[in-house]
Coordinates of C-alpha atoms and ligand atoms in Angstrom, one line a residue:
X433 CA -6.3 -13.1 -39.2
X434 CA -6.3 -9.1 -39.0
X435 CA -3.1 -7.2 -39.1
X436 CA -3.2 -4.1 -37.4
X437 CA -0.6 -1.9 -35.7
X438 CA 0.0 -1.0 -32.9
X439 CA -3.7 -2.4 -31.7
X440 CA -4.7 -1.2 -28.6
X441 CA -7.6 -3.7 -26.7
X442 CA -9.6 -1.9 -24.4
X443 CA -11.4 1.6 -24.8
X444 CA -11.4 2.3 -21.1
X445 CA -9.4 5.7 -20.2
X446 CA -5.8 3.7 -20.8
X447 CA -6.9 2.3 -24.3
X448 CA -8.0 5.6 -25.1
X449 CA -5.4 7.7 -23.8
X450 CA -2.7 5.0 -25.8
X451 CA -4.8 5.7 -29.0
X452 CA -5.3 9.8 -29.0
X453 CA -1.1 10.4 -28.1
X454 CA -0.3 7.6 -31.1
X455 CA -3.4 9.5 -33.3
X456 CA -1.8 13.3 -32.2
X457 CA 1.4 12.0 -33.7
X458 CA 0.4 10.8 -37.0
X459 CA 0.0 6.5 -36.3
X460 CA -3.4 5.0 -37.0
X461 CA -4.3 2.7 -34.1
X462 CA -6.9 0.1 -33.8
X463 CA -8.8 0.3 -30.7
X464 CA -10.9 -2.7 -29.9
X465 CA -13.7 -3.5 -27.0
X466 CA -16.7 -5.1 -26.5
X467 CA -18.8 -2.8 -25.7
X468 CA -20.0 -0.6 -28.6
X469 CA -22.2 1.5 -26.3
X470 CA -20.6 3.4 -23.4
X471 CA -21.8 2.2 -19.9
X472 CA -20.8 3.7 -16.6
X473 CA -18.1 1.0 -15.5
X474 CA -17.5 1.3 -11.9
X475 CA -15.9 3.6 -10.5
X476 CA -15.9 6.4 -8.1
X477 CA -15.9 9.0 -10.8
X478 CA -13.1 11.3 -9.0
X479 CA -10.8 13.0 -10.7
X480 CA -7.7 14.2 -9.4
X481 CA -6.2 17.0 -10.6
X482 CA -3.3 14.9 -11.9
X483 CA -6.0 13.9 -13.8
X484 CA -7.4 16.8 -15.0
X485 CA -3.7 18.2 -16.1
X486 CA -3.5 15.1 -18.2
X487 CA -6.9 15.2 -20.0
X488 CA -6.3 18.9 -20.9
X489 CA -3.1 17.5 -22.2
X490 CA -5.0 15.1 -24.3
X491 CA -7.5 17.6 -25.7
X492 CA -10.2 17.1 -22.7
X493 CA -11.4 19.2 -20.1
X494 CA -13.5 18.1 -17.0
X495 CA -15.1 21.5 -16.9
X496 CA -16.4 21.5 -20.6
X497 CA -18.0 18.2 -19.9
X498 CA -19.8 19.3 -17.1
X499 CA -17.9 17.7 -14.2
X500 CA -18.4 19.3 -10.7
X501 CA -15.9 21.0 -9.3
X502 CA -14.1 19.9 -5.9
X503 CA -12.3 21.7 -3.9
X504 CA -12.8 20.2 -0.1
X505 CA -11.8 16.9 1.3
X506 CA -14.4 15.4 4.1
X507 CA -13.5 12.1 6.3
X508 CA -15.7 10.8 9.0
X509 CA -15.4 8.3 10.9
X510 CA -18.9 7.5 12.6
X511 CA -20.0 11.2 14.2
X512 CA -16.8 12.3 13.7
X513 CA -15.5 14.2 11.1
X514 CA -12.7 16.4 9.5
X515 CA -12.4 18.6 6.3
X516 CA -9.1 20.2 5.0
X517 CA -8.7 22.3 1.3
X518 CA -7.3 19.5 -1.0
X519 CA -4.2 21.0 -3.0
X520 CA -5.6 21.6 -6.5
X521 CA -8.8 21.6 -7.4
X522 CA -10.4 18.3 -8.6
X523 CA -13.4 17.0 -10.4
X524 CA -16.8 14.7 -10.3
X525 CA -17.3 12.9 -13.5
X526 CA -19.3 9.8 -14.5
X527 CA -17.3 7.4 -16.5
X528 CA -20.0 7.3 -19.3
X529 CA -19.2 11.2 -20.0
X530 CA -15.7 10.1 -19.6
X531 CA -15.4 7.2 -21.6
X532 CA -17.5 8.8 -24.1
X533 CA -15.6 12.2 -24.7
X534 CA -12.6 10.0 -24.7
X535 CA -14.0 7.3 -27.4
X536 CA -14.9 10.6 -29.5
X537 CA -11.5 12.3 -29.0
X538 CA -9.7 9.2 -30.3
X539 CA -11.8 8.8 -34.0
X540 CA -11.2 12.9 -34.0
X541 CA -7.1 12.3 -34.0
X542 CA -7.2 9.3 -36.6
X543 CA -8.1 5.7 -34.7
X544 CA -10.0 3.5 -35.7
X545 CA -12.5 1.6 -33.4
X546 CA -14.0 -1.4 -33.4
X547 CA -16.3 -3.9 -31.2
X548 CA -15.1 -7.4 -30.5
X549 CA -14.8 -9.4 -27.5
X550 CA -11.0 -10.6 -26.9
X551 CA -11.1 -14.2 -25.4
X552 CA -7.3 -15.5 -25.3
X553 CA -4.3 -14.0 -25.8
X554 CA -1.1 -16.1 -26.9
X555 CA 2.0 -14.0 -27.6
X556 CA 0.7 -11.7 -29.3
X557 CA -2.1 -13.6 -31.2
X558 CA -5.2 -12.0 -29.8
X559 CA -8.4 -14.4 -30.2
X560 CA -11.7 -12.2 -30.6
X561 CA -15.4 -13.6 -31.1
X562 CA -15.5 -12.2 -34.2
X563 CA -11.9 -12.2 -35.7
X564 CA -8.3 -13.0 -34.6
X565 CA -5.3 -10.6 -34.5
X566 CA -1.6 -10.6 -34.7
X567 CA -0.4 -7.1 -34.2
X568 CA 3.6 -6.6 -34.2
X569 CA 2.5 -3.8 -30.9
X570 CA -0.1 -5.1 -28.6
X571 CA -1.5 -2.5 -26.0
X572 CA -3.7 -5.0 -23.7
X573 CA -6.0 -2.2 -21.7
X574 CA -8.9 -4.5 -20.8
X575 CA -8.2 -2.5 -17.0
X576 CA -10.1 -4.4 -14.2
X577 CA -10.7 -7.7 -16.6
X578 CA -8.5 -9.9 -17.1
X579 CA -8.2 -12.1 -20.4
X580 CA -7.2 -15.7 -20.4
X581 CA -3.1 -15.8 -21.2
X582 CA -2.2 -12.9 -19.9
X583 CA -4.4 -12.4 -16.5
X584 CA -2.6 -10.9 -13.6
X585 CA -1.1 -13.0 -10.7
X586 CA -4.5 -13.7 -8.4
X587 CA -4.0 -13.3 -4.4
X588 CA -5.2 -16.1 -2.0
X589 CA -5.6 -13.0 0.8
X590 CA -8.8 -11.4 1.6
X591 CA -9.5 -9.2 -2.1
X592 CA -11.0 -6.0 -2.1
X593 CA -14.4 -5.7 -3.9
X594 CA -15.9 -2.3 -5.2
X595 CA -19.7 -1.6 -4.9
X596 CA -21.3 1.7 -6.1
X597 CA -24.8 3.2 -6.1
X598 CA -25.5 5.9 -8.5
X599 CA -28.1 8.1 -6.7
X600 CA -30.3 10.6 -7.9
X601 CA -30.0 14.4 -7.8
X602 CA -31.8 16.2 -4.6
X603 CA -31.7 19.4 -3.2
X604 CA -30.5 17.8 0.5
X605 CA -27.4 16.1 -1.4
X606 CA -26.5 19.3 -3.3
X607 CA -26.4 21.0 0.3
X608 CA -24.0 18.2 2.1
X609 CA -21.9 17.3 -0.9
X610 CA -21.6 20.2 -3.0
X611 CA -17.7 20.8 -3.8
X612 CA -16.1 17.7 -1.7
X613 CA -15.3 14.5 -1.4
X614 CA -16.2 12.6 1.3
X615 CA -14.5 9.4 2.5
X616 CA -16.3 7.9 5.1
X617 CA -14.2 5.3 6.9
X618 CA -15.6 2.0 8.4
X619 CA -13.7 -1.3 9.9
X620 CA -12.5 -3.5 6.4
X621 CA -13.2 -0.8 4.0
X622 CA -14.8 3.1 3.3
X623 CA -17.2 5.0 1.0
X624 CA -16.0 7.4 -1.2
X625 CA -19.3 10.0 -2.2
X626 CA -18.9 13.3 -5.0
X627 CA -21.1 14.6 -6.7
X628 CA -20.4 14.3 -10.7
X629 CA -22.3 16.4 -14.0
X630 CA -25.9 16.9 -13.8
X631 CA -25.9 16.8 -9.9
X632 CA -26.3 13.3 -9.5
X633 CA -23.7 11.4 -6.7
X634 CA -21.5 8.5 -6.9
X635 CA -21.2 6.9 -3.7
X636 CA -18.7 3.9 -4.0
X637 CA -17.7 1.9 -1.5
X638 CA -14.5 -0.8 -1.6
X639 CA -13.7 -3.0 1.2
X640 CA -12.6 -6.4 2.2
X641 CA -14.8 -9.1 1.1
X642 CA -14.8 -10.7 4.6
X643 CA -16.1 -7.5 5.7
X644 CA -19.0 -8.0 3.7
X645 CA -19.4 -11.4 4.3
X646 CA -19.4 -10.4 8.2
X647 CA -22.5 -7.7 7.2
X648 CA -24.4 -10.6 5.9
X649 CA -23.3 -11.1 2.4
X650 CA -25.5 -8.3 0.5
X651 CA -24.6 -5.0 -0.4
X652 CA -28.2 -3.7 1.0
X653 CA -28.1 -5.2 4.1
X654 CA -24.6 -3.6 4.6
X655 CA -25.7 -0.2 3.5
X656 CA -28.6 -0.4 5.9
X657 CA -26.3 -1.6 8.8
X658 CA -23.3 1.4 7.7
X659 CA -26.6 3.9 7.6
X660 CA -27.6 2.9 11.4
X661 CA -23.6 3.2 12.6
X662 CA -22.7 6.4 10.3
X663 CA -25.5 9.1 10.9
X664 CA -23.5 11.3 8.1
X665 CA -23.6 8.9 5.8
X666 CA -27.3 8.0 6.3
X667 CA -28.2 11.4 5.4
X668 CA -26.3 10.9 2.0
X669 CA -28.0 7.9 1.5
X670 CA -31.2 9.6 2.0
X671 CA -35.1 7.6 1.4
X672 CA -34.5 6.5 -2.4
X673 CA -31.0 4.4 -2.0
X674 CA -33.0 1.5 -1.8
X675 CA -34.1 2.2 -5.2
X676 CA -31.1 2.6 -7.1
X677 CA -28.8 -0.4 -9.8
X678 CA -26.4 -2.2 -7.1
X679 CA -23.1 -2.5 -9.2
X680 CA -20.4 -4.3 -7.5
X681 CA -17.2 -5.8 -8.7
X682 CA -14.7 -8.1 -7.0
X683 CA -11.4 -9.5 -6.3
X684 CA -9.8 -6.4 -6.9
X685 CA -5.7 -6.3 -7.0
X686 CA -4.6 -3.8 -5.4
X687 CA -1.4 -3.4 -4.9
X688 CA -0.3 -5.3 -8.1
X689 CA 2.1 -4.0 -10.6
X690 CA 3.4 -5.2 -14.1
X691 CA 7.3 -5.3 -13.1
X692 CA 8.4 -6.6 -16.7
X693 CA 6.8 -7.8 -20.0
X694 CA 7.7 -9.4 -23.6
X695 CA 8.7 -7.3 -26.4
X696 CA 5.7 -5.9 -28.3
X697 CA 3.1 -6.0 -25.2
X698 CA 2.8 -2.8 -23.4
X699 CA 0.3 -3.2 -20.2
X700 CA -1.7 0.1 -19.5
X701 CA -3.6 0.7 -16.7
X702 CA -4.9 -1.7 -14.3
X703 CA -3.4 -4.0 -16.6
X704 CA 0.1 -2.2 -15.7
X705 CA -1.0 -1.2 -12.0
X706 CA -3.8 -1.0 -9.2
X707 CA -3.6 1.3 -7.0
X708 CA -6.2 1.6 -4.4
X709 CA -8.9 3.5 -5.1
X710 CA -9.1 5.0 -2.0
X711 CA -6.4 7.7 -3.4
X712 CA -8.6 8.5 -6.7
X713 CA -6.1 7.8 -8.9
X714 CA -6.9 5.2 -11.0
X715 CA -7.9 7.1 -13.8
X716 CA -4.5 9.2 -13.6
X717 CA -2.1 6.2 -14.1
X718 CA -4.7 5.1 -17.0
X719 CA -3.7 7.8 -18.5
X720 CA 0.2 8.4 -17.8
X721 CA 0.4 4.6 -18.7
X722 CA -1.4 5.4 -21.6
X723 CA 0.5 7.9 -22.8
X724 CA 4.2 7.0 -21.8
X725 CA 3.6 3.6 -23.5
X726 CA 2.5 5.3 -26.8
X727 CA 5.8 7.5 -26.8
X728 CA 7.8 4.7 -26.1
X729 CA 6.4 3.1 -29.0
X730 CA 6.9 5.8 -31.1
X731 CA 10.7 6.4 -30.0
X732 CA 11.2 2.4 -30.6
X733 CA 8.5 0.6 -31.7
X734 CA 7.7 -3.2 -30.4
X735 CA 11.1 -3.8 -29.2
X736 CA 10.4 -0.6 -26.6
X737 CA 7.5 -2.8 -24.6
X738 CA 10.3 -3.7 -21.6
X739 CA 11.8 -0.6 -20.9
X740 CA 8.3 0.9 -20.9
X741 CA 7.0 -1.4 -18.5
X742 CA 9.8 -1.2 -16.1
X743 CA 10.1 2.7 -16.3
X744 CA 6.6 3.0 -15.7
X745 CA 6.5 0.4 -12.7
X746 CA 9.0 2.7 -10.7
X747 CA 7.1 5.3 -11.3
X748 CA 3.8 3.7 -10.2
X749 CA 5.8 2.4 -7.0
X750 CA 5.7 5.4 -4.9
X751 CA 2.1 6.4 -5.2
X752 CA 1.2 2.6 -5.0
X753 CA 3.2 2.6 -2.1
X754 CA 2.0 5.4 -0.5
X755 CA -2.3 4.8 -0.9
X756 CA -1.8 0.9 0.0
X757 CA -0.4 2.6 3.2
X758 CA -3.8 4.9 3.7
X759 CA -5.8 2.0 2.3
X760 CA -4.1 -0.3 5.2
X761 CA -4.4 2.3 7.9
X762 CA -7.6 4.0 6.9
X763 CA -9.5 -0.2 7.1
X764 CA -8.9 0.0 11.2
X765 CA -10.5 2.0 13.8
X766 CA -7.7 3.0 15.2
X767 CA -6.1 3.8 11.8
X768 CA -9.5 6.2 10.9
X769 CA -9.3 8.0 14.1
X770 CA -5.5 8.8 13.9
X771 CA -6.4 10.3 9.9
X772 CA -8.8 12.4 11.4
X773 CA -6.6 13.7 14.2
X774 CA -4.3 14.8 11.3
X775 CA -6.4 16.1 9.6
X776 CA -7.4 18.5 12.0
X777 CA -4.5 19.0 13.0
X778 CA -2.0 19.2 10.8
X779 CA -4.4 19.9 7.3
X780 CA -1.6 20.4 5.3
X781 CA 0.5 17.7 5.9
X782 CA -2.3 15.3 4.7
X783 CA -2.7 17.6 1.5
X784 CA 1.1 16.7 0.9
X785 CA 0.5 13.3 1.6
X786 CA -2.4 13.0 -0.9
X787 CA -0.4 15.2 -3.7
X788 CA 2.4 12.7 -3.3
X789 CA -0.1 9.7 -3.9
X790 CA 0.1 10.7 -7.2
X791 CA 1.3 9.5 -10.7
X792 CA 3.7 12.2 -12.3
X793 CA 1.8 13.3 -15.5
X794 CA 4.5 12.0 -18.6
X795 CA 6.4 14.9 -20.6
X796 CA 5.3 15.0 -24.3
X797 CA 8.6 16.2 -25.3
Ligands
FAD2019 C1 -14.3 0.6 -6.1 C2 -13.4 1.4 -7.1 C3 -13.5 2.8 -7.1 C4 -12.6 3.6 -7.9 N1 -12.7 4.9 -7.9 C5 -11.9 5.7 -8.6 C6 -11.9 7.1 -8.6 O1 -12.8 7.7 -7.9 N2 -11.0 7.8 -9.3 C7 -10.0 7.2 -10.0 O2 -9.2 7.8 -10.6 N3 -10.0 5.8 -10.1 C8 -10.9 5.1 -9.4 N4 -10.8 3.7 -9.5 C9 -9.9 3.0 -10.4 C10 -10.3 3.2 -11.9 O3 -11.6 2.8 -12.0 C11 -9.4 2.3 -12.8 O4 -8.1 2.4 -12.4 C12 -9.5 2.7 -14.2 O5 -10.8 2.4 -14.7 C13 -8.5 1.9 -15.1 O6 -8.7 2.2 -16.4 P1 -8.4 1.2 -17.6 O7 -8.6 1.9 -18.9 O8 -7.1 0.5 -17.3 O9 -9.5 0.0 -17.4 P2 -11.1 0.1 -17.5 O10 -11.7 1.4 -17.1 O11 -11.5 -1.2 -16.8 O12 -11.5 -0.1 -19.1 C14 -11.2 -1.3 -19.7 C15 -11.9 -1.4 -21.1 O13 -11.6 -2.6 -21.7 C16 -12.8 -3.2 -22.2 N5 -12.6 -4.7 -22.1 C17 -12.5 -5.4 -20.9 N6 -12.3 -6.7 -21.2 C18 -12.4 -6.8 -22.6 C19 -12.3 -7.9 -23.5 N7 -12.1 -9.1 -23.1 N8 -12.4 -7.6 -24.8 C20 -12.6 -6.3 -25.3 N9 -12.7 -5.3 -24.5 C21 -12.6 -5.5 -23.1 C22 -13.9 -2.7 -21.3 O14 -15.2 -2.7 -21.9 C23 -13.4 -1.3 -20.9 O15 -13.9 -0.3 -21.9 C24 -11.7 2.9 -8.7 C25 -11.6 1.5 -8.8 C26 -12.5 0.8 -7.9 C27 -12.4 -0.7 -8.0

């Protein structure tokens, strides 16, 4: 049995964030995941500029690791579209540079990382492959998996799933995408598409899995029919699509949030709260989770995991709140056409919307 504290499970950007706050201030966490070399986890690799404010924050910067700058928000809808100036600037950024620069950051400030594969987790006994733990603090970051003990309530509704193509740098996409965002909007779901470092594009598409069921069942044959419907988005696609990894993920909970927890167990991101990824800002509440649980437990140790989780669950309830209504609305035709009317015209009022959709970034004080 290992003793370590506080032990944070997960190296995704929550773990991480938990781990460089606790390493700035001195504590030596143990950061634990499976994966001992960096992959590209799904995602679509926007980052807000909550986001960004938070990385700098944490000794990062989206610019120095090459992410592309966006400035523009695009929706279509079919032949239709809209763009409108988002309110800060944000960023395209693959998860591997991500995750990586993060890993790095975290050995730089003091933690410790190491590679096991968490099976069970009772109390606070964690039960790896290769060892078992019993922190006094337990950080569970494991973000979009769930581990057997503590996995988060499952809905009988129709789940979202999350499919993403990573496609190729080309001159054409560099024209269309270059400095936006682009949601392009579809009945049961949409696909988000930025371009991130080095000029390739994430395209990332989430949606109902009836929806997908209704195309047929597979991710190509849905692309191929979204490519005939959406003339925009079959230009993104472009000749090599078919050529590219098919990722996909499912039963995503959107919507879910950790109201409450045990003493000692502090839930970080989509551990502590999904919110749908239509808003791009995931990654944010990673972070803020990450880092408001680490001050907690430095202003009160183990016994601080409650009011944590509940402090952090009102805060996540507005911007939860507010993209679950955009994810709901933006899923129907009738929903996409109305967002593109805004859009045009009243531009500003959907920047608000989208800056409220966001995680305020947690004082350091
Ligand atoms: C389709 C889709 C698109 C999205 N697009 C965006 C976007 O554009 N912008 C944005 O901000 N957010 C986006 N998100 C949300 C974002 O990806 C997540 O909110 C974010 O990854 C949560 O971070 P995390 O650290 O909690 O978890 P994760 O990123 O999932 O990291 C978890 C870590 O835990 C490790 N782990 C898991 N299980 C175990 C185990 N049993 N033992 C040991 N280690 C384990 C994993 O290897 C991983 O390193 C999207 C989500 C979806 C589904």
């Amino acid at each position: 049995m290992r003793i370590a504290d506080p032990l944070v499970l997960g190296a995704g950007p929550a773990g991480c964030a938990a781990a460089i706050r606790l390493g700035q201030t001195g504590a030596m966490p143990l950061l634990i995941d499976r994966d001992a070399d960096v992959g590209d986890p799904l995602c679509g690799g926007f980052l807000s500029w909550r986001t960004a404010e938070q990385l700098q924050t944490l000794g990062l910067s989206p610019a120095a690791l090459g992410a592309h700058r966006v400035a523009r928000l695009r929706l279509f809808d079919g032949p239709h579209q809209a763009a409108l100036d988002l309110p800060h600037p944000a960023w395209g950024l693959s998860r591997h540079a991500l995750d990586t620069a993060m890993r790095a950051r975290a050995l730089a400030v003091g933690a410790r990382l190491d590679f096991d594969t968490v099976r069970a987790i009772e109390g606070l006994t964690v039960e790896g492959r290769v060892a078992s733990y019993r922190p006094q603090s337990l950080f569970l970051a494991t973000g979009k998996h769930d581990v057997r003990g503590q996995s988060r309530p499952r809905s009988a509704n129709d789940t979202a799933l999350g499919i993403r193509l990573r496609l190729p740098h080309t001159p054409e996409r560099q024209r269309l995408l270059g400095g936006a965002i682009e949601l392009h909007l579809f009945p049961g779901g949409y696909v988000g598409i930025v371009l991130q470092e080095g000029g390739s594009a994430n395209l990332c598409l989430a949606m109902r899995k009836s929806a997908l069921a209704d195309a047929g069942g597979s991710p190509q044959a849905l692309f191929a029919q979204l490519a005939r419907d959406h003339p925009a988005l079959a230009a993104r696609l472009g000749d090599d699509w078919r050529q590219v990894r098919c990722d996909t993920i499912g039963a995503v909970p959107y919507g879910f949030i950790a109201k409450d927890t045990a003493p000692g167990l502090f839930r970080l991101g989509d551990q502590a709260a999904v919110i749908p990824s239509l808003a791009g800002e995931g990654i944010s509440i990673a972070l803020a989770s990450g880092v408001t649980a680490a001050q907690h437990w430095l202003a009160g140790g183990a016994a601080a995991a409650p009011v944590y989780q509940r402090a952090f669950a009102r805060q996540a309830r507005l911007p939860v709140a507010l993209a679950s209504a955009a994810w709901h609305a933006a899923e129907t035709r009738i929903g996409a056409r109305a967002a593109l009317a805004l859009a045009r015209l009243a531009p500003a009022l959907v920047a608000g919307f989208a800056d409220r959709a966001r995680i305020a970034a947690p004082s350091l004080a």
